Amino acid sequence: MFDRSARDRRSQTPRNIGRLLPIALMTTLVLGGIGVSAAWAQPVRVDGSGDVSTGDGPTAPCEDGIVRDDGSAETAWGWVPTVVDGRYVQEFALDEMPSNNMDRFCVCWRRTNTDTEIDFEVHFYRHERFIDEDDGTVVWVPELEPYAVVPAHGSNITDEVAGTWVEVDLGGVEPPIGPYFSVGVKWDPSQENSFFVCGDTTVETPRSNVWFIDDRASGWTSVLNTIDPIFNVHRAFMMRLVPGPQLPAAIEVPGPDVKGLLILALAIGLVAAWVVRRL
C-alpha cells in the first residue's frame, strides 16, 4: 500500500480497483448479424468470434513508431455510458524515445452503435515515484492530471473487429523527464457511447502496462495488477507513438554579470576620455 498521508490526493496503488471499472459489451458474431450480451454488474469487453480481421497494411498507421501490438485486434475496451470522463493510457519508457519530441499518435477505435464519429483527447502523463509499503518496491504511477492535451476527432469508425485507425498530429509534444510516461485517450462515454479502444490478445505479444481511470475513481489502476478478469487476456492496447526528428536544444546566451558591466562601463569611459583629448 502506498503512503498517501503527505498529500490529499494520491494515485491509487496499482492493485486497487476504482469504484467503477471500465467495461465493454461482450459481442458474439453469428451468421447474419451480431448478438450482444451485456453484463452491467461487472466489467466486460467487446469481442469477436471466428476469424479475426486484421489491421495490418495501409490501414495500420504509425508503424514507424513505438508499437506494442501485432497489428490485429481481437477485442476492445471501453466504459459504461454513465461515465463522463474515461481514460486509458499506455506506458512508455523514456529510453524508447530516440528524440526530444513526439510527432504522431495512432489509436484504433471500434464502435457497437450507428454513430461513426468520436471526439476525444490525446493525454500525456508524467509518472510519480511511489514506494509500495507491502514489499518496498518502487512503483511509477501516472499523475492525476496530464501535462499536455491534444484534441482529436475520429470518423468512419467501423463496427468490425479490426477497428479503424485514427492518426493524430501531436505537433512536437516533449516527453517528460523521468524513466516512464504514459500516453493515451480520454473521451466522454455519456456522449460518445459505445466506442471502444481496440486490443491485442495474441499470446505471443508481450504484455504492456496500461492504466485506466474514470471520473468516479480516486486514482489510476494498472491492468497488470487489477483482479478484474476482463483484463486477463490483455496483451496490448492498440495505441502507437511516433517520435519526431531530434530538435536542436535552445541555446541560452548568458548576460554579463555586475562585474562585467562595471568593466564594460570603465572601458567605455576610458575610450570616451581618449576621444575627448584627441578633439
mmCIF file of C-alpha atoms in Angstrom:
data_model
loop_
_atom_site.group_PDB
_atom_site.id
_atom_site.type_symbol
_atom_site.label_atom_id
_atom_site.label_comp_id
_atom_site.label_asym_id
_atom_site.label_seq_id
_atom_site.Cartn_x
_atom_site.Cartn_y
_atom_site.Cartn_z
ATOM 1 C CA MET A 1 0.000 0.000 0.000
ATOM 2 C CA PHE A 2 1.279 3.424 -0.863
ATOM 3 C CA ASP A 3 1.595 6.082 1.839
ATOM 4 C CA ARG A 4 -0.834 8.905 0.996
ATOM 5 C CA SER A 5 -0.587 10.800 4.281
ATOM 6 C CA ALA A 6 1.654 13.534 2.824
ATOM 7 C CA ARG A 7 -0.830 14.553 0.161
ATOM 8 C CA ASP A 8 -4.571 14.973 -0.138
ATOM 9 C CA ARG A 9 -4.828 13.252 -3.496
ATOM 10 C CA ARG A 10 -2.591 10.353 -4.436
ATOM 11 C CA SER A 11 -2.769 7.899 -7.246
ATOM 12 C CA GLN A 12 -4.159 4.523 -6.221
ATOM 13 C CA THR A 13 -1.935 1.532 -5.750
ATOM 14 C CA PRO A 14 -1.983 -0.468 -8.972
ATOM 15 C CA ARG A 15 -3.530 -3.327 -7.002
ATOM 16 C CA ASN A 16 -6.657 -1.396 -6.141
ATOM 17 C CA ILE A 17 -9.731 -1.190 -8.320
ATOM 18 C CA GLY A 18 -11.590 2.067 -8.983
ATOM 19 C CA ARG A 19 -15.169 2.305 -7.875
ATOM 20 C CA LEU A 20 -16.297 1.949 -11.434
ATOM 21 C CA LEU A 21 -14.209 -0.286 -13.669
ATOM 22 C CA PRO A 22 -14.052 0.031 -17.447
ATOM 23 C CA ILE A 23 -16.386 -2.114 -19.467
ATOM 24 C CA ALA A 24 -17.318 -3.042 -22.970
ATOM 25 C CA LEU A 25 -20.178 -5.164 -24.289
ATOM 26 C CA MET A 26 -19.444 -8.866 -24.878
ATOM 27 C CA THR A 27 -20.293 -9.386 -28.544
ATOM 28 C CA THR A 28 -20.648 -12.764 -30.236
ATOM 29 C CA LEU A 29 -20.511 -12.687 -34.021
ATOM 30 C CA VAL A 30 -23.107 -15.015 -35.541
ATOM 31 C CA LEU A 31 -24.057 -15.694 -39.136
ATOM 32 C CA GLY A 32 -26.329 -12.953 -40.369
ATOM 33 C CA GLY A 33 -25.631 -10.458 -37.577
ATOM 34 C CA ILE A 34 -24.103 -9.621 -34.210
ATOM 35 C CA GLY A 35 -25.536 -10.841 -30.932
ATOM 36 C CA VAL A 36 -24.838 -8.602 -27.926
ATOM 37 C CA SER A 37 -24.787 -9.822 -24.352
ATOM 38 C CA ALA A 38 -24.400 -7.123 -21.695
ATOM 39 C CA ALA A 39 -23.350 -7.762 -18.106
ATOM 40 C CA TRP A 40 -23.787 -4.385 -16.474
ATOM 41 C CA ALA A 41 -22.990 -5.553 -12.966
ATOM 42 C CA GLN A 42 -19.390 -6.293 -13.899
ATOM 43 C CA PRO A 43 -16.873 -5.070 -16.460
ATOM 44 C CA VAL A 44 -16.925 -6.886 -19.783
ATOM 45 C CA ARG A 45 -15.491 -6.167 -23.220
ATOM 46 C CA VAL A 46 -16.242 -6.228 -26.939
ATOM 47 C CA ASP A 47 -15.133 -9.481 -28.514
ATOM 48 C CA GLY A 48 -15.415 -11.261 -31.822
ATOM 49 C CA SER A 49 -15.645 -14.962 -32.579
ATOM 50 C CA GLY A 50 -14.429 -16.854 -35.618
ATOM 51 C CA ASP A 51 -11.788 -15.450 -37.914
ATOM 52 C CA VAL A 52 -10.097 -12.282 -36.666
ATOM 53 C CA SER A 53 -9.936 -9.376 -39.074
ATOM 54 C CA THR A 54 -6.502 -7.860 -39.432
ATOM 55 C CA GLY A 55 -5.436 -4.236 -39.144
ATOM 56 C CA ASP A 56 -2.168 -4.801 -40.992
ATOM 57 C CA GLY A 57 -1.130 -2.834 -44.050
ATOM 58 C CA PRO A 58 -2.034 0.695 -45.072
ATOM 59 C CA THR A 59 -4.916 0.839 -42.571
ATOM 60 C CA ALA A 60 -2.459 0.489 -39.669
ATOM 61 C CA PRO A 61 -0.509 3.781 -39.442
ATOM 62 C CA CYS A 62 2.335 4.733 -37.097
ATOM 63 C CA GLU A 63 4.223 1.559 -37.946
ATOM 64 C CA ASP A 64 7.434 3.616 -37.854
ATOM 65 C CA GLY A 65 6.895 4.384 -34.155
ATOM 66 C CA ILE A 66 6.786 2.567 -30.830
ATOM 67 C CA VAL A 67 4.403 -0.329 -31.472
ATOM 68 C CA ARG A 68 3.177 -2.662 -28.723
ATOM 69 C CA ASP A 69 0.505 -4.567 -30.692
ATOM 70 C CA ASP A 70 0.865 -7.106 -33.509
ATOM 71 C CA GLY A 71 -1.386 -5.187 -35.909
ATOM 72 C CA SER A 72 -4.577 -7.220 -35.412
ATOM 73 C CA ALA A 73 -7.426 -6.651 -32.954
ATOM 74 C CA GLU A 74 -9.215 -9.445 -31.130
ATOM 75 C CA THR A 75 -11.083 -7.390 -28.523
ATOM 76 C CA ALA A 76 -11.733 -3.808 -27.355
ATOM 77 C CA TRP A 77 -12.232 -1.982 -24.066
ATOM 78 C CA GLY A 78 -14.490 0.964 -23.214
ATOM 79 C CA TRP A 79 -16.768 2.368 -20.497
ATOM 80 C CA VAL A 80 -20.384 2.235 -19.385
ATOM 81 C CA PRO A 81 -22.420 5.204 -20.701
ATOM 82 C CA THR A 82 -22.812 6.698 -17.196
ATOM 83 C CA VAL A 83 -19.109 7.604 -17.187
ATOM 84 C CA VAL A 84 -18.412 11.185 -18.306
ATOM 85 C CA ASP A 85 -14.601 11.015 -18.195
ATOM 86 C CA GLY A 86 -12.959 7.733 -19.144
ATOM 87 C CA ARG A 87 -9.242 7.363 -19.823
ATOM 88 C CA TYR A 88 -6.891 4.614 -20.994
ATOM 89 C CA VAL A 89 -3.158 5.356 -21.284
ATOM 90 C CA GLN A 90 -0.332 3.067 -22.350
ATOM 91 C CA GLU A 91 3.010 3.256 -20.590
ATOM 92 C CA PHE A 92 6.252 4.076 -22.408
ATOM 93 C CA ALA A 93 9.857 4.209 -21.249
ATOM 94 C CA LEU A 94 11.884 7.345 -21.852
ATOM 95 C CA ASP A 95 14.783 5.290 -23.193
ATOM 96 C CA GLU A 96 12.485 4.152 -26.032
ATOM 97 C CA MET A 97 12.345 7.743 -27.275
ATOM 98 C CA PRO A 98 15.154 8.429 -29.755
ATOM 99 C CA SER A 99 14.318 12.152 -29.889
ATOM 100 C CA ASN A 100 13.132 15.027 -27.710
ATOM 101 C CA ASN A 101 9.644 15.336 -29.184
ATOM 102 C CA MET A 102 6.605 13.300 -30.256
ATOM 103 C CA ASP A 103 5.268 13.606 -33.797
ATOM 104 C CA ARG A 104 2.184 11.386 -34.163
ATOM 105 C CA PHE A 105 -0.174 9.195 -32.127
ATOM 106 C CA CYS A 106 -2.357 6.446 -33.561
ATOM 107 C CA VAL A 107 -5.276 4.727 -31.841
ATOM 108 C CA CYS A 108 -7.579 2.003 -33.124
ATOM 109 C CA TRP A 109 -11.295 2.579 -32.383
ATOM 110 C CA ARG A 110 -14.288 0.274 -32.688
ATOM 111 C CA ARG A 111 -17.992 1.045 -32.293
ATOM 112 C CA THR A 112 -21.103 -1.006 -31.446
ATOM 113 C CA ASN A 113 -23.777 1.509 -32.469
ATOM 114 C CA THR A 114 -24.628 3.536 -35.570
ATOM 115 C CA ASP A 115 -22.578 6.621 -34.680
ATOM 116 C CA THR A 116 -19.379 6.581 -36.718
ATOM 117 C CA GLU A 117 -17.641 9.705 -35.337
ATOM 118 C CA ILE A 118 -15.972 10.341 -31.985
ATOM 119 C CA ASP A 119 -14.419 13.382 -30.323
ATOM 120 C CA PHE A 120 -11.608 12.542 -27.920
ATOM 121 C CA GLU A 121 -8.374 13.878 -26.484
ATOM 122 C CA VAL A 122 -4.840 12.521 -26.510
ATOM 123 C CA HIS A 123 -3.390 12.847 -22.994
ATOM 124 C CA PHE A 124 0.237 12.844 -21.832
ATOM 125 C CA TYR A 125 1.159 11.993 -18.234
ATOM 126 C CA ARG A 126 4.284 12.227 -16.145
ATOM 127 C CA HIS A 127 4.810 9.415 -13.663
ATOM 128 C CA GLU A 128 5.217 9.824 -9.911
ATOM 129 C CA ARG A 129 7.513 7.607 -7.868
ATOM 130 C CA PHE A 130 5.973 5.611 -5.009
ATOM 131 C CA ILE A 131 7.279 3.022 -2.590
ATOM 132 C CA ASP A 132 4.998 0.013 -2.234
ATOM 133 C CA GLU A 133 4.558 -0.466 1.519
ATOM 134 C CA ASP A 134 3.879 -4.175 1.068
ATOM 135 C CA ASP A 135 7.232 -5.161 -0.401
ATOM 136 C CA GLY A 136 9.247 -1.936 -0.641
ATOM 137 C CA THR A 137 9.423 -1.960 -4.425
ATOM 138 C CA VAL A 138 9.445 1.263 -6.431
ATOM 139 C CA VAL A 139 6.316 1.899 -8.491
ATOM 140 C CA TRP A 140 5.902 4.668 -11.068
ATOM 141 C CA VAL A 141 2.263 5.793 -11.370
ATOM 142 C CA PRO A 142 0.800 8.420 -13.740
ATOM 143 C CA GLU A 143 -0.015 11.774 -12.194
ATOM 144 C CA LEU A 144 -3.700 12.598 -11.901
ATOM 145 C CA GLU A 145 -3.532 15.477 -14.375
ATOM 146 C CA PRO A 146 -1.956 15.424 -17.860
ATOM 147 C CA TYR A 147 0.934 17.747 -18.692
ATOM 148 C CA ALA A 148 -0.234 18.043 -22.309
ATOM 149 C CA VAL A 149 -3.552 17.559 -24.142
ATOM 150 C CA VAL A 150 -4.203 17.356 -27.903
ATOM 151 C CA PRO A 151 -7.865 17.446 -29.117
ATOM 152 C CA ALA A 152 -8.707 14.852 -31.785
ATOM 153 C CA HIS A 153 -11.560 13.520 -33.880
ATOM 154 C CA GLY A 154 -12.195 10.150 -35.487
ATOM 155 C CA SER A 155 -14.595 9.455 -38.360
ATOM 156 C CA ASN A 156 -15.836 6.443 -40.305
ATOM 157 C CA ILE A 157 -15.280 4.199 -37.279
ATOM 158 C CA THR A 158 -16.232 0.621 -38.109
ATOM 159 C CA ASP A 159 -18.175 -1.915 -36.075
ATOM 160 C CA GLU A 160 -15.910 -4.708 -37.296
ATOM 161 C CA VAL A 161 -13.437 -6.481 -35.035
ATOM 162 C CA ALA A 162 -10.473 -4.995 -36.897
ATOM 163 C CA GLY A 163 -11.470 -1.474 -35.846
ATOM 164 C CA THR A 164 -10.454 1.798 -37.504
ATOM 165 C CA TRP A 165 -7.114 3.543 -37.015
ATOM 166 C CA VAL A 166 -7.122 7.274 -36.281
ATOM 167 C CA GLU A 167 -3.847 9.204 -36.686
ATOM 168 C CA VAL A 168 -3.303 12.392 -34.657
ATOM 169 C CA ASP A 169 -0.648 15.057 -35.318
ATOM 170 C CA LEU A 170 0.950 15.866 -31.952
ATOM 171 C CA GLY A 171 2.841 18.964 -33.024
ATOM 172 C CA GLY A 172 6.065 18.017 -31.234
ATOM 173 C CA VAL A 173 4.925 17.423 -27.637
ATOM 174 C CA GLU A 174 8.017 16.877 -25.482
ATOM 175 C CA PRO A 175 8.408 13.746 -23.347
ATOM 176 C CA PRO A 176 8.793 14.481 -19.640
ATOM 177 C CA ILE A 177 11.871 13.895 -17.520
ATOM 178 C CA GLY A 178 11.730 10.541 -15.786
ATOM 179 C CA PRO A 179 12.071 6.852 -16.596
ATOM 180 C CA TYR A 180 8.409 6.384 -17.588
ATOM 181 C CA PHE A 181 5.484 8.312 -19.017
ATOM 182 C CA SER A 182 2.067 7.395 -20.414
ATOM 183 C CA VAL A 183 0.122 8.466 -23.488
ATOM 184 C CA GLY A 184 -3.471 7.575 -24.287
ATOM 185 C CA VAL A 185 -7.024 8.717 -24.820
ATOM 186 C CA LYS A 186 -9.801 10.417 -22.869
ATOM 187 C CA TRP A 187 -13.405 10.613 -24.019
ATOM 188 C CA ASP A 188 -16.911 11.167 -22.634
ATOM 189 C CA PRO A 189 -18.795 7.847 -22.901
ATOM 190 C CA SER A 190 -22.048 9.518 -21.866
ATOM 191 C CA GLN A 191 -21.895 11.456 -25.150
ATOM 192 C CA GLU A 192 -19.622 9.236 -27.254
ATOM 193 C CA ASN A 193 -21.113 5.952 -26.083
ATOM 194 C CA SER A 194 -20.448 2.503 -27.500
ATOM 195 C CA PHE A 195 -16.907 3.381 -28.604
ATOM 196 C CA PHE A 196 -14.026 1.148 -27.587
ATOM 197 C CA VAL A 197 -10.227 1.066 -27.918
ATOM 198 C CA CYS A 198 -9.025 -1.987 -29.866
ATOM 199 C CA GLY A 199 -6.967 -4.544 -28.013
ATOM 200 C CA ASP A 200 -4.434 -7.224 -28.902
ATOM 201 C CA THR A 201 -4.830 -10.523 -27.033
ATOM 202 C CA THR A 202 -2.380 -12.663 -29.039
ATOM 203 C CA VAL A 203 -0.382 -14.668 -26.504
ATOM 204 C CA GLU A 204 2.873 -14.090 -28.401
ATOM 205 C CA THR A 205 2.543 -10.316 -27.871
ATOM 206 C CA PRO A 206 4.435 -9.122 -24.755
ATOM 207 C CA ARG A 207 2.118 -7.615 -22.131
ATOM 208 C CA SER A 208 2.218 -3.838 -21.975
ATOM 209 C CA ASN A 209 1.312 -1.748 -18.956
ATOM 210 C CA VAL A 210 -1.931 0.186 -19.437
ATOM 211 C CA TRP A 211 -3.535 2.431 -16.814
ATOM 212 C CA PHE A 212 -7.214 3.336 -16.553
ATOM 213 C CA ILE A 213 -9.278 5.833 -14.566
ATOM 214 C CA ASP A 214 -12.757 7.347 -14.708
ATOM 215 C CA ASP A 215 -14.496 10.333 -13.118
ATOM 216 C CA ARG A 216 -15.603 8.319 -10.065
ATOM 217 C CA ALA A 217 -12.226 6.771 -9.254
ATOM 218 C CA SER A 218 -9.712 8.469 -6.970
ATOM 219 C CA GLY A 219 -6.663 7.175 -8.810
ATOM 220 C CA TRP A 220 -5.201 5.065 -11.585
ATOM 221 C CA THR A 221 -5.359 1.273 -11.802
ATOM 222 C CA SER A 222 -2.948 -0.867 -13.813
ATOM 223 C CA VAL A 223 -4.339 -3.667 -15.971
ATOM 224 C CA LEU A 224 -1.318 -5.736 -14.935
ATOM 225 C CA ASN A 225 -2.278 -5.708 -11.256
ATOM 226 C CA THR A 226 -6.056 -5.440 -11.178
ATOM 227 C CA ILE A 227 -8.082 -8.506 -10.177
ATOM 228 C CA ASP A 228 -10.687 -7.595 -12.797
ATOM 229 C CA PRO A 229 -10.912 -10.707 -15.005
ATOM 230 C CA ILE A 230 -11.687 -8.816 -18.232
ATOM 231 C CA PHE A 231 -8.016 -7.861 -18.454
ATOM 232 C CA ASN A 232 -6.737 -11.428 -18.107
ATOM 233 C CA VAL A 233 -6.460 -11.683 -21.902
ATOM 234 C CA HIS A 234 -4.827 -8.272 -22.289
ATOM 235 C CA ARG A 235 -1.529 -8.109 -24.144
ATOM 236 C CA ALA A 236 -1.503 -4.568 -25.595
ATOM 237 C CA PHE A 237 -3.837 -1.704 -26.363
ATOM 238 C CA MET A 238 -3.643 -0.646 -29.986
ATOM 239 C CA MET A 239 -2.177 2.794 -29.335
ATOM 240 C CA ARG A 240 1.094 3.756 -31.045
ATOM 241 C CA LEU A 241 3.513 6.637 -30.545
ATOM 242 C CA VAL A 242 5.834 8.046 -33.224
ATOM 243 C CA PRO A 243 8.838 10.156 -32.131
ATOM 244 C CA GLY A 244 9.632 13.206 -34.236
ATOM 245 C CA PRO A 245 13.048 14.302 -35.545
ATOM 246 C CA GLN A 246 15.520 15.493 -32.953
ATOM 247 C CA LEU A 247 15.050 19.214 -32.416
ATOM 248 C CA PRO A 248 18.032 21.444 -31.581
ATOM 249 C CA ALA A 249 18.203 22.412 -27.944
ATOM 250 C CA ALA A 250 17.608 26.045 -27.131
ATOM 251 C CA ILE A 251 20.892 27.898 -26.589
ATOM 252 C CA GLU A 252 20.881 30.234 -23.649
ATOM 253 C CA VAL A 253 23.115 33.256 -24.112
ATOM 254 C CA PRO A 254 24.258 34.411 -20.678
ATOM 255 C CA GLY A 255 24.129 38.129 -19.991
ATOM 256 C CA PRO A 256 27.023 39.990 -18.341
ATOM 257 C CA ASP A 257 27.185 39.922 -14.565
ATOM 258 C CA VAL A 258 27.613 43.015 -12.364
ATOM 259 C CA LYS A 259 31.410 42.808 -12.503
ATOM 260 C CA GLY A 260 31.302 42.523 -16.273
ATOM 261 C CA LEU A 261 29.055 45.566 -16.525
ATOM 262 C CA LEU A 262 31.461 47.621 -14.380
ATOM 263 C CA ILE A 263 34.418 46.633 -16.538
ATOM 264 C CA LEU A 264 32.417 47.458 -19.674
ATOM 265 C CA ALA A 265 31.440 50.875 -18.267
ATOM 266 C CA LEU A 266 35.062 51.603 -17.310
ATOM 267 C CA ALA A 267 36.248 50.659 -20.793
ATOM 268 C CA ILE A 268 33.644 52.909 -22.400
ATOM 269 C CA GLY A 269 34.694 55.758 -20.084
ATOM 270 C CA LEU A 270 38.361 55.380 -20.980
ATOM 271 C CA VAL A 271 37.576 55.342 -24.698
ATOM 272 C CA ALA A 272 35.384 58.432 -24.314
ATOM 273 C CA ALA A 273 38.127 60.275 -22.384
ATOM 274 C CA TRP A 274 40.683 59.411 -25.059
ATOM 275 C CA VAL A 275 38.354 60.678 -27.785
ATOM 276 C CA VAL A 276 37.793 63.961 -25.895
ATOM 277 C CA ARG A 277 41.571 64.535 -25.540
ATOM 278 C CA ARG A 278 42.009 63.958 -29.283
ATOM 279 C CA LEU A 279 39.446 66.631 -30.154
#
